[in-house]
PDB file of C-alpha atoms in Angstrom:
ATOM      1  CA  MET A1356       6.998 123.453-129.870  1.00  0.00           C
ATOM      2  CA  ALA A1357       5.763 125.390-126.859  1.00  0.00           C
ATOM      3  CA  ASN A1358       2.081 125.252-126.111  1.00  0.00           C
ATOM      4  CA  ILE A1359       0.114 128.522-126.224  1.00  0.00           C
ATOM      5  CA  SER A1360       0.319 129.099-122.454  1.00  0.00           C
ATOM      6  CA  ASN A1361       4.105 128.683-122.535  1.00  0.00           C
ATOM      7  CA  ALA A1362       4.805 130.742-125.678  1.00  0.00           C
ATOM      8  CA  ILE A1363       6.377 134.205-125.629  1.00  0.00           C
ATOM      9  CA  ASN A1364       6.936 136.736-128.381  1.00  0.00           C
ATOM     10  CA  MET A1365      10.482 137.562-129.457  1.00  0.00           C
ATOM     11  CA  SER A1366      11.480 140.669-131.332  1.00  0.00           C
ATOM     12  CA  PHE A1367      14.709 141.340-133.208  1.00  0.00           C
ATOM     13  CA  ARG A1368      15.911 143.436-136.115  1.00  0.00           C
ATOM     14  CA  VAL A1369      16.823 142.019-139.504  1.00  0.00           C
ATOM     15  CA  ASP A1370      17.461 143.509-142.922  1.00  0.00           C
ATOM     16  CA  LYS A1371      14.182 143.804-144.864  1.00  0.00           C
ATOM     17  CA  LYS A1372      15.504 142.088-148.010  1.00  0.00           C
ATOM     18  CA  ARG A1373      17.037 139.234-145.982  1.00  0.00           C
ATOM     19  CA  LYS A1374      13.683 138.728-144.179  1.00  0.00           C
ATOM     20  CA  GLU A1375      11.847 138.566-147.519  1.00  0.00           C
ATOM     21  CA  GLN A1376      14.392 136.080-148.894  1.00  0.00           C
ATOM     22  CA  ALA A1377      14.112 133.931-145.769  1.00  0.00           C
ATOM     23  CA  ASP A1378      10.307 134.054-145.861  1.00  0.00           C
ATOM     24  CA  ASP A1379      10.371 132.872-149.487  1.00  0.00           C
ATOM     25  CA  LEU A1380      12.818 130.084-148.691  1.00  0.00           C
ATOM     26  CA  PHE A1381      10.830 128.820-145.709  1.00  0.00           C
ATOM     27  CA  LYS A1382       7.579 129.014-147.679  1.00  0.00           C
ATOM     28  CA  ASN A1383       9.143 126.849-150.395  1.00  0.00           C
ATOM     29  CA  LEU A1384      10.156 124.410-147.658  1.00  0.00           C
ATOM     30  CA  GLY A1385       6.551 124.260-146.427  1.00  0.00           C
ATOM     31  CA  MET A1386       6.873 126.323-143.268  1.00  0.00           C
ATOM     32  CA  ASN A1387       6.853 129.899-142.065  1.00  0.00           C
ATOM     33  CA  THR A1388       9.682 131.885-140.512  1.00  0.00           C
ATOM     34  CA  SER A1389       8.388 131.330-136.983  1.00  0.00           C
ATOM     35  CA  VAL A1390       8.492 127.549-137.434  1.00  0.00           C
ATOM     36  CA  ALA A1391      11.990 127.739-138.969  1.00  0.00           C
ATOM     37  CA  LEU A1392      13.315 129.860-136.089  1.00  0.00           C
ATOM     38  CA  ASN A1393      11.763 127.484-133.555  1.00  0.00           C
ATOM     39  CA  MET A1394      13.479 124.593-135.341  1.00  0.00           C
ATOM     40  CA  PHE A1395      16.798 126.459-135.172  1.00  0.00           C
ATOM     41  CA  LEU A1396      16.432 127.178-131.449  1.00  0.00           C
ATOM     42  CA  THR A1397      15.387 123.597-130.716  1.00  0.00           C
ATOM     43  CA  GLN A1398      18.430 122.266-132.563  1.00  0.00           C
ATOM     44  CA  CYS A1399      20.725 124.709-130.708  1.00  0.00           C
ATOM     45  CA  VAL A1400      19.430 123.482-127.365  1.00  0.00           C
ATOM     46  CA  ARG A1401      19.572 119.822-128.427  1.00  0.00           C
ATOM     47  CA  GLU A1402      23.180 120.072-129.644  1.00  0.00           C
ATOM     48  CA  GLN A1403      24.254 122.660-127.068  1.00  0.00           C
ATOM     49  CA  SER A1404      25.859 124.597-129.901  1.00  0.00           C
ATOM     50  CA  ILE A1405      25.043 126.425-133.092  1.00  0.00           C
ATOM     51  CA  PRO A1406      24.003 123.700-135.575  1.00  0.00           C
ATOM     52  CA  PHE A1407      26.408 124.892-138.254  1.00  0.00           C
ATOM     53  CA  ILE A1408      30.004 126.079-138.300  1.00  0.00           C
ATOM     54  CA  PRO A1409      30.266 129.873-138.451  1.00  0.00           C
ATOM     55  CA  SER A1410      33.010 130.786-140.876  1.00  0.00           C
ATOM     56  CA  MET A1411      34.855 133.874-142.010  1.00  0.00           C
ATOM     57  CA  GLU A1412      35.941 132.190-145.246  1.00  0.00           C
ATOM     58  CA  ILE A1413      35.429 134.433-148.244  1.00  0.00           C
ATOM     59  CA  PRO A1414      35.409 132.914-151.742  1.00  0.00           C
ATOM     60  CA  ASN A1415      38.509 133.752-153.768  1.00  0.00           C
ATOM     61  CA  ALA A1416      38.387 135.546-157.122  1.00  0.00           C
ATOM     62  CA  ARG A1417      38.662 132.281-159.086  1.00  0.00           C
ATOM     63  CA  LEU A1418      35.636 130.772-157.343  1.00  0.00           C
ATOM     64  CA  ILE A1419      33.623 133.984-157.753  1.00  0.00           C
ATOM     65  CA  SER A1420      34.490 134.088-161.454  1.00  0.00           C
ATOM     66  CA  ALA A1421      33.544 130.422-161.935  1.00  0.00           C
ATOM     67  CA  THR A1422      30.258 130.938-160.116  1.00  0.00           C
ATOM     68  CA  GLU A1423      29.417 133.969-162.241  1.00  0.00           C
ATOM     69  CA  GLU A1424      30.264 132.019-165.402  1.00  0.00           C
ATOM     70  CA  ALA A1425      28.070 129.080-164.319  1.00  0.00           C
ATOM     71  CA  GLU A1426      25.176 131.460-163.604  1.00  0.00           C
ATOM     72  CA  ALA A1427      25.637 133.107-167.021  1.00  0.00           C
ATOM     73  CA  ILE A1428      25.587 129.695-168.728  1.00  0.00           C
ATOM     74  CA  GLU A1429      22.521 128.654-166.756  1.00  0.00           C
ATOM     75  CA  SER A1430      20.657 131.862-167.637  1.00  0.00           C
ATOM     76  CA  GLY A1431      21.580 131.586-171.332  1.00  0.00           C
ATOM     77  CA  LYS A1432      23.813 134.675-171.432  1.00  0.00           C
ATOM     78  CA  ILE A1433      26.709 132.401-172.394  1.00  0.00           C
ATOM     79  CA  LYS A1434      26.087 129.587-174.862  1.00  0.00           C
ATOM     80  CA  ALA A1435      27.616 126.254-173.862  1.00  0.00           C
ATOM     81  CA  LYS A1436      27.545 122.801-175.396  1.00  0.00           C
ATOM     82  CA  LYS A1437      25.089 120.472-173.709  1.00  0.00           C
ATOM     83  CA  TYR A1438      25.421 116.722-173.344  1.00  0.00           C
ATOM     84  CA  LYS A1439      22.787 114.054-172.915  1.00  0.00           C
ATOM     85  CA  SER A1440      25.041 111.714-170.951  1.00  0.00           C
ATOM     86  CA  PHE A1441      28.379 111.544-169.201  1.00  0.00           C
ATOM     87  CA  LYS A1442      29.480 109.039-171.846  1.00  0.00           C
ATOM     88  CA  ASP A1443      29.002 111.767-174.472  1.00  0.00           C
ATOM     89  CA  VAL A1444      31.194 114.093-172.412  1.00  0.00           C
ATOM     90  CA  LEU A1445      33.970 111.515-172.233  1.00  0.00           C
ATOM     91  CA  GLU A1446      33.750 110.848-175.964  1.00  0.00           C
ATOM     92  CA  ASP A1447      34.036 114.578-176.680  1.00  0.00           C
ATOM     93  CA  ILE A1448      37.131 114.826-174.452  1.00  0.00           C
ATOM     94  CA  ASP A1449      38.897 112.050-176.376  1.00  0.00           C
TER      95      ASP A1449
END
């Protein structure tokens, strides 16, 4: 990271809710947003590219439906059978 004499301030606009979500995420990871953005910039320079693959892929209706169902099961809105082991799952399938 840059030392104090080399540091500059950057300013950019971001959606308020997205900023709050990012702040929460980075806090849970043990850092603040400034540290996370410095890590991103450092990785960009190191790799001479964006360190992830930008994509325009949009999940299809089947994936969206499955994700919503999984979230409903996880939250308890939909009751689902629970297993203690994978062996129990296989026995139930047979």
